[in-house]
Coordinates of C-alpha atoms and ligand atoms in Angstrom, one line a residue:
M5 CA 57.2 171.6 76.1
T6 CA 54.4 169.6 77.5
K7 CA 54.2 167.0 80.3
A8 CA 53.1 164.5 77.5
D9 CA 56.4 165.1 75.9
G10 CA 58.1 163.6 78.9
G11 CA 58.9 167.2 80.2
K12 CA 61.8 167.6 77.8
P13 CA 62.3 171.2 76.7
A14 CA 62.9 171.3 72.8
N15 CA 66.5 172.1 71.8
T16 CA 67.9 172.4 75.3
E17 CA 70.7 170.3 76.5
L18 CA 69.6 169.2 80.0
K19 CA 72.1 168.8 82.8
P20 CA 73.2 165.2 83.6
D21 CA 71.4 164.9 86.9
T22 CA 68.1 165.8 85.1
K23 CA 68.9 163.3 82.4
V24 CA 69.2 160.3 84.8
T25 CA 65.8 161.1 86.2
I26 CA 63.8 161.4 82.9
G27 CA 65.9 159.5 80.4
G28 CA 64.0 156.7 78.6
R29 CA 60.7 157.5 80.4
N30 CA 57.4 158.1 78.7
P31 CA 54.7 157.9 81.3
F32 CA 51.9 158.8 79.0
A33 CA 52.6 155.9 76.8
H34 CA 51.9 153.8 79.9
H35 CA 48.7 155.3 81.3
G36 CA 50.7 158.0 83.1
Y37 CA 52.6 155.6 85.4
V38 CA 56.0 157.0 86.2
N39 CA 58.0 153.9 85.3
T40 CA 58.0 151.8 82.2
P41 CA 56.3 148.4 82.8
V42 CA 58.4 145.3 83.1
Y43 CA 57.6 143.2 80.0
H44 CA 58.0 139.6 80.6
A45 CA 58.0 138.5 77.0
S46 CA 59.0 136.0 74.4
T47 CA 56.4 135.3 71.8
L48 CA 54.8 138.3 70.1
L49 CA 51.4 137.8 68.3
Y50 CA 50.2 139.4 65.1
P51 CA 46.6 140.1 64.6
T52 CA 46.4 138.7 60.9
A53 CA 48.4 136.4 58.6
E54 CA 49.2 139.5 56.5
D55 CA 50.6 141.3 59.4
F56 CA 52.7 138.2 60.4
L57 CA 54.1 137.9 56.9
A58 CA 55.0 141.5 56.7
R59 CA 56.2 141.5 60.3
R60 CA 54.0 144.5 60.9
N61 CA 54.8 145.4 64.5
R62 CA 57.0 147.7 66.5
Y63 CA 58.6 144.6 68.2
S64 CA 59.2 141.2 66.9
Y65 CA 60.4 138.9 69.7
G66 CA 61.3 139.1 73.3
R67 CA 65.0 138.6 72.7
R68 CA 65.1 141.5 70.2
G69 CA 63.7 144.1 72.4
T70 CA 60.7 145.2 74.5
P71 CA 59.5 148.5 75.9
T72 CA 61.5 147.6 79.0
S73 CA 64.8 147.1 77.1
E74 CA 64.2 150.3 75.1
A75 CA 63.6 152.3 78.2
L76 CA 67.0 151.4 79.6
E77 CA 68.9 151.7 76.4
K78 CA 67.4 155.0 75.7
A79 CA 68.1 156.3 79.2
I80 CA 71.8 155.3 78.9
Q81 CA 71.9 156.9 75.4
E82 CA 70.5 160.2 76.7
I83 CA 73.1 160.3 79.5
E84 CA 75.9 159.5 77.0
G85 CA 74.8 162.6 74.9
P86 CA 74.4 163.4 71.2
A87 CA 77.5 161.4 70.1
C88 CA 75.8 158.2 71.1
A89 CA 73.8 156.4 68.3
G90 CA 72.6 153.6 70.3
V91 CA 73.1 151.2 73.1
A92 CA 73.2 147.4 73.4
L93 CA 72.4 145.7 76.7
L94 CA 74.2 142.6 77.8
P95 CA 73.9 140.2 80.7
S96 CA 77.2 141.4 82.4
G97 CA 79.9 143.9 82.1
L98 CA 82.3 141.1 80.9
A99 CA 79.7 140.0 78.2
A100 CA 79.6 143.7 77.2
I101 CA 83.4 143.7 76.8
S102 CA 83.5 140.5 74.8
A103 CA 80.5 141.4 72.6
A104 CA 82.0 144.8 71.8
L105 CA 85.4 143.2 70.9
I106 CA 83.8 140.6 68.7
S107 CA 81.8 143.2 66.9
V108 CA 84.8 145.0 65.6
L109 CA 87.3 142.1 65.1
Q110 CA 87.7 139.2 62.7
A111 CA 90.3 136.5 62.0
G112 CA 93.6 138.1 60.9
D113 CA 93.1 141.3 62.9
H114 CA 95.2 142.6 65.6
V115 CA 94.0 144.4 68.8
L116 CA 96.0 146.7 71.2
V117 CA 94.9 146.3 74.8
T118 CA 96.1 148.5 77.8
D119 CA 98.3 146.5 80.2
S120 CA 96.1 147.9 83.1
V121 CA 93.0 146.2 81.7
Y122 CA 90.5 144.3 84.0
A123 CA 92.0 140.8 84.2
P124 CA 89.0 138.9 82.6
T125 CA 89.2 141.1 79.6
R126 CA 92.9 140.0 79.1
K127 CA 91.7 136.3 79.6
F128 CA 89.1 136.7 76.9
C129 CA 91.6 138.2 74.4
D130 CA 94.3 135.6 75.2
S131 CA 91.9 132.6 75.0
V132 CA 88.8 133.1 72.8
L133 CA 90.1 135.9 70.5
A134 CA 93.4 134.0 70.1
R135 CA 91.4 130.8 69.1
Y136 CA 89.5 132.7 66.5
G137 CA 92.7 134.1 64.9
V138 CA 92.7 137.6 66.4
A139 CA 96.2 138.5 67.9
T140 CA 96.4 140.8 71.0
S141 CA 99.3 142.8 72.2
Y142 CA 99.4 144.9 75.4
Y143 CA 100.7 148.4 75.7
D144 CA 101.7 150.8 78.5
P145 CA 98.6 152.6 79.6
L146 CA 100.6 155.9 79.7
V147 CA 101.5 155.6 76.1
G148 CA 99.3 158.3 74.8
S149 CA 100.0 159.3 71.2
G150 CA 103.0 157.0 71.3
I151 CA 100.5 154.2 70.4
A152 CA 101.3 155.1 66.8
S153 CA 104.6 153.1 67.0
L154 CA 102.6 150.0 68.2
M155 CA 100.0 150.1 65.5
Q156 CA 100.4 147.2 62.9
P157 CA 98.9 147.2 59.4
N158 CA 96.1 144.9 60.7
T159 CA 95.4 146.7 63.9
R160 CA 91.7 147.2 63.9
A161 CA 91.0 148.2 67.5
V162 CA 92.6 149.7 70.6
F163 CA 91.0 148.8 73.9
T164 CA 91.4 151.4 76.7
E165 CA 90.3 151.5 80.4
A166 CA 90.8 154.6 82.4
P167 CA 91.6 154.6 85.2
G168 CA 92.7 151.0 85.5
S169 CA 90.3 149.4 88.1
L170 CA 93.1 148.2 90.3
T171 CA 96.1 150.3 89.5
F172 CA 94.4 153.6 88.6
E173 CA 96.7 154.8 85.7
M174 CA 94.9 157.4 83.7
Q175 CA 94.9 157.2 79.8
D176 CA 95.0 160.0 77.4
I177 CA 91.9 158.8 75.5
P178 CA 91.7 161.7 73.0
A179 CA 95.4 161.4 72.0
I180 CA 94.9 157.6 71.5
A181 CA 91.8 158.0 69.6
E182 CA 93.3 160.5 67.1
V183 CA 96.1 158.1 66.3
A184 CA 93.9 155.0 66.1
H185 CA 91.4 156.7 63.8
G186 CA 94.1 158.0 61.6
R187 CA 95.2 154.3 61.1
G188 CA 91.6 153.0 60.5
A189 CA 91.3 151.4 63.9
L190 CA 88.3 151.8 66.3
V191 CA 88.7 152.7 70.0
L192 CA 86.8 150.7 72.8
M193 CA 86.8 151.8 76.4
D194 CA 85.8 150.2 79.6
N195 CA 84.2 153.3 81.2
T196 CA 82.9 151.6 84.3
W197 CA 84.9 153.8 86.8
A198 CA 83.6 157.2 85.7
S199 CA 80.3 156.0 84.1
P200 CA 78.9 158.2 81.3
L201 CA 78.0 160.8 83.9
Y202 CA 81.6 161.6 84.7
F203 CA 83.4 160.7 81.4
K204 CA 81.7 161.4 78.0
A205 CA 83.7 158.7 76.2
L206 CA 82.0 159.0 72.9
E207 CA 82.6 162.8 72.8
K208 CA 86.3 162.1 73.6
G209 CA 86.9 159.8 70.5
V210 CA 85.8 156.4 71.8
D211 CA 83.6 154.5 69.4
L212 CA 82.3 151.8 71.7
S213 CA 82.0 152.7 75.4
I214 CA 81.4 149.8 77.8
Q215 CA 79.8 149.8 81.2
S216 CA 79.6 147.1 83.8
G217 CA 76.0 148.1 85.0
T218 CA 76.7 145.7 87.8
K219 CA 78.5 148.4 89.4
Y220 CA 77.2 152.0 89.8
I221 CA 74.1 151.7 87.5
G222 CA 72.8 148.9 89.6
G223 CA 74.3 150.4 92.7
H224 CA 73.0 147.8 95.2
S225 CA 75.2 144.8 94.7
D226 CA 72.2 142.7 93.5
L227 CA 72.4 142.8 89.7
M228 CA 74.6 141.6 86.9
L229 CA 74.3 143.9 83.8
G230 CA 76.3 145.3 81.0
A231 CA 75.9 147.9 78.4
V232 CA 77.8 149.1 75.2
S233 CA 77.2 152.6 73.9
A234 CA 78.1 153.1 70.3
N235 CA 78.7 156.0 67.9
Q236 CA 77.1 155.8 64.4
E237 CA 80.1 154.1 62.9
A238 CA 80.1 151.2 65.3
L239 CA 76.5 150.8 66.1
A240 CA 75.2 148.5 63.2
R241 CA 77.9 145.9 63.8
L242 CA 77.5 145.9 67.5
K243 CA 73.7 145.4 67.3
D244 CA 74.2 142.7 64.6
T245 CA 76.7 140.9 66.7
V246 CA 74.5 140.9 69.9
F247 CA 71.4 139.7 67.9
A248 CA 73.4 137.0 66.1
M249 CA 74.7 135.7 69.4
G250 CA 71.3 135.8 71.0
L251 CA 72.5 137.9 73.9
C252 CA 69.7 139.7 76.0
V253 CA 69.0 140.6 79.6
G254 CA 66.1 139.4 81.7
P255 CA 63.3 141.9 82.2
D256 CA 63.6 142.1 86.0
D257 CA 67.3 142.9 85.8
M258 CA 66.7 145.6 83.2
N259 CA 64.2 147.1 85.7
L260 CA 66.7 147.0 88.5
G261 CA 69.0 148.9 86.1
L262 CA 66.5 151.4 85.4
R263 CA 65.7 151.9 89.1
G264 CA 69.4 152.2 89.9
L265 CA 69.9 154.7 87.2
R266 CA 67.4 157.2 88.6
T267 CA 69.6 157.7 91.7
L268 CA 73.0 157.4 89.9
A269 CA 73.8 161.1 90.1
V270 CA 73.2 161.5 93.8
R271 CA 74.9 158.3 94.7
L272 CA 78.0 159.1 92.5
A273 CA 78.3 162.5 94.0
R274 CA 78.5 161.0 97.5
H275 CA 80.9 158.3 96.4
H276 CA 83.1 160.9 94.9
Q277 CA 83.0 163.2 97.9
S278 CA 83.5 160.5 100.5
G279 CA 86.1 158.8 98.4
I280 CA 88.2 161.9 98.3
A281 CA 87.8 162.5 102.0
V282 CA 89.1 159.0 102.9
A283 CA 91.8 159.2 100.2
R284 CA 93.1 162.5 101.7
W285 CA 93.0 161.1 105.2
L286 CA 95.0 158.1 104.0
E287 CA 97.6 160.4 102.4
Q288 CA 98.5 161.8 105.8
R289 CA 98.9 158.3 107.5
P290 CA 102.4 157.4 108.3
E291 CA 101.6 153.8 107.2
V292 CA 100.8 154.9 103.7
L293 CA 103.4 155.1 100.9
K294 CA 100.9 156.5 98.3
V295 CA 97.3 156.8 97.4
L296 CA 96.3 156.0 93.8
H297 CA 93.4 158.3 93.0
P298 CA 93.5 160.5 89.9
A299 CA 91.2 163.1 91.5
L300 CA 94.0 163.9 94.0
P301 CA 96.3 166.8 92.9
G302 CA 99.5 164.8 93.6
D303 CA 98.4 161.8 91.5
P304 CA 100.4 161.4 88.2
G305 CA 97.1 161.0 86.3
H306 CA 95.5 164.2 87.8
A307 CA 96.1 166.5 84.9
I308 CA 94.3 164.2 82.4
W309 CA 91.4 163.6 85.0
Q310 CA 91.0 167.2 85.4
R311 CA 91.0 168.0 81.6
D312 CA 88.7 165.1 80.7
F313 CA 86.6 163.9 83.6
T314 CA 83.9 165.8 85.6
G315 CA 84.0 163.5 88.7
A316 CA 85.4 160.4 90.4
C317 CA 83.7 157.3 91.9
G318 CA 84.4 155.7 95.2
L319 CA 87.2 153.3 93.9
F320 CA 90.8 153.9 94.5
G321 CA 94.1 152.2 95.6
V322 CA 96.3 152.5 98.6
V323 CA 100.0 151.4 98.7
L324 CA 101.2 150.7 102.2
K325 CA 104.8 151.1 103.2
P326 CA 106.5 147.7 103.3
V327 CA 105.2 145.6 106.1
R328 CA 104.8 141.9 106.9
Q329 CA 101.7 140.2 105.0
E330 CA 100.3 139.2 108.5
A331 CA 100.0 142.9 109.5
V332 CA 98.1 143.7 106.3
L333 CA 95.8 140.8 106.9
A334 CA 95.3 142.0 110.6
L335 CA 94.3 145.4 109.2
L336 CA 91.8 143.9 106.8
N337 CA 90.4 141.4 109.3
T338 CA 89.8 144.2 111.9
L339 CA 87.7 146.4 109.5
T340 CA 84.0 145.9 110.2
L341 CA 82.4 148.4 107.7
Y342 CA 84.5 147.4 104.7
G343 CA 83.4 144.0 103.3
M344 CA 86.0 141.8 101.4
G345 CA 84.9 140.7 98.0
A346 CA 85.0 141.1 94.2
S347 CA 83.2 143.8 92.4
W348 CA 82.3 147.4 93.6
G349 CA 79.9 150.2 93.0
G350 CA 77.3 149.2 95.5
F351 CA 76.1 151.3 98.5
E352 CA 78.6 149.4 100.7
S353 CA 82.4 149.9 101.4
L354 CA 84.9 147.3 100.4
A355 CA 88.5 146.7 101.0
I356 CA 90.6 144.0 99.2
P357 CA 94.4 143.3 98.9
Y358 CA 95.7 142.9 95.4
D359 CA 99.0 142.3 93.5
V360 CA 98.9 142.4 89.7
S361 CA 102.7 142.1 89.2
S362 CA 102.3 138.7 87.6
L363 CA 99.6 139.7 85.2
R364 CA 101.5 142.5 83.5
T365 CA 103.2 141.7 80.2
A366 CA 104.0 145.2 78.8
T367 CA 104.9 147.1 81.9
N368 CA 106.2 146.4 85.4
W369 CA 103.9 146.8 88.4
A370 CA 106.1 147.4 91.4
P371 CA 104.3 149.9 93.7
G372 CA 106.8 149.6 96.5
G373 CA 104.5 147.9 99.2
P374 CA 101.4 145.9 99.7
S375 CA 98.4 147.3 97.9
L376 CA 94.8 147.5 98.9
R377 CA 91.8 148.6 96.7
L378 CA 89.1 150.5 98.6
H379 CA 85.5 151.1 97.6
I380 CA 84.0 153.9 99.6
G381 CA 80.3 153.4 99.9
L382 CA 77.5 155.6 101.2
E383 CA 78.1 155.2 104.9
D384 CA 79.0 158.2 107.0
V385 CA 82.6 159.1 106.2
S386 CA 83.6 159.6 109.8
D387 CA 82.6 156.1 110.6
L388 CA 84.6 154.8 107.6
I389 CA 87.7 156.7 108.8
A390 CA 87.3 155.5 112.4
D391 CA 87.1 151.9 111.0
L392 CA 90.4 152.4 109.1
E393 CA 92.0 154.0 112.2
R394 CA 91.2 150.7 114.1
G395 CA 92.6 148.7 111.2
F396 CA 95.9 150.7 111.3
A397 CA 96.1 150.0 115.1
A398 CA 95.8 146.3 114.3
L399 CA 98.5 146.6 111.6
A400 CA 100.9 148.3 114.1
A401 CA 100.2 145.5 116.7
A402 CA 101.0 142.8 114.1
K403 CA 104.1 144.4 112.7
Ligands
PLP517 C1 86.5 147.6 85.3 C2 85.6 146.5 85.2 N1 85.2 146.1 84.1 C3 84.2 145.1 83.9 C4 84.0 144.3 84.9 C5 83.0 143.2 84.6 O1 81.7 143.4 85.1 P1 80.7 142.3 85.3 O2 81.2 141.8 86.8 O3 79.4 143.0 85.3 O4 80.8 141.2 84.3 C6 84.4 144.6 86.2 C7 84.0 143.7 87.3 O5 84.5 143.7 88.4 C8 85.3 145.6 86.4 O6 85.8 146.0 87.5

């Protein structure tokens, strides 16, 4: 091992926290500077006509890759581990989802999608995929190996998301993958909640693992970014699809992704720790019916989480005991440290109300009371709990 090798010991599997700091970096290819330069690039010039005709260059065109895009792809690939053959970068998490689906499906195919899926994924399947002759059916996220009975002769893909980002059901990914592969279908997963740090999707049987980099990779609520990590079987079609559709990410956004990635491990550890502290506190509150958090021992998904995951992020659900809507709104309006808005994964805490009962088509969503989704950020956890305490006082006053 030498510093010029990027500090990577040969034949040693480095720990995840180390990988996020060195992944994709090669300082001595860039005059020793720690970070890869941000290449603002479209046209690439060749020194001679012969070189142009033979396309003799490491790169060919801005849209098809630069040292900046390679650094981010490689960093994510290293974090995913040896089962990852390559990564495609996309301009948002939703673009990563749609590109991954398009890369494995064609007219006449059928795809099985978890009923707990992120709603815009459902919209993409029901609108664009349907228009191009791909049929979608939705399945109970808890189906496990029971997915076998839902497979059709033309089922080419099974889309998973664990836990669901509003309802937090866990899925038995290895069991689903075993059945899907036995029937010639590929498995896709939206792995944004755990990130490749806390769930090694490709090692657990997923062929295409999707990240909204907008969330924890960015980590600062100032970036839209997506990534798809592929195993060897799925990589060529993924890359062909992304190139054919002309999808690429701007250099400054890739740089923000790289910058965010370097602190991903410390941030996620804090989100995990504070999230569990707030979730445990909420479990004890008389106003709370249940907390939806797979890392809590009482959660129905806990056994799977414990078996397959190595950590949790700061996102979970709370179901309140039945109460007037005005009281729930009073709680939310009283919170000062929890913002109200879409997305999550930044340094700041969020709290939003949600009701997915009208979206479900394969299962019923009837949690028993009004539901909130909390994102626990990097603030001091005692301040976050005190803020919720004030919110519960407002709820009681408005009951
Ligand atoms: C679970 C999940 N997947 C994907 C996305 C889409 O990511 P983006 O907003 O980067 O398109 C989101 C965004 O909220 C999400 O929550």
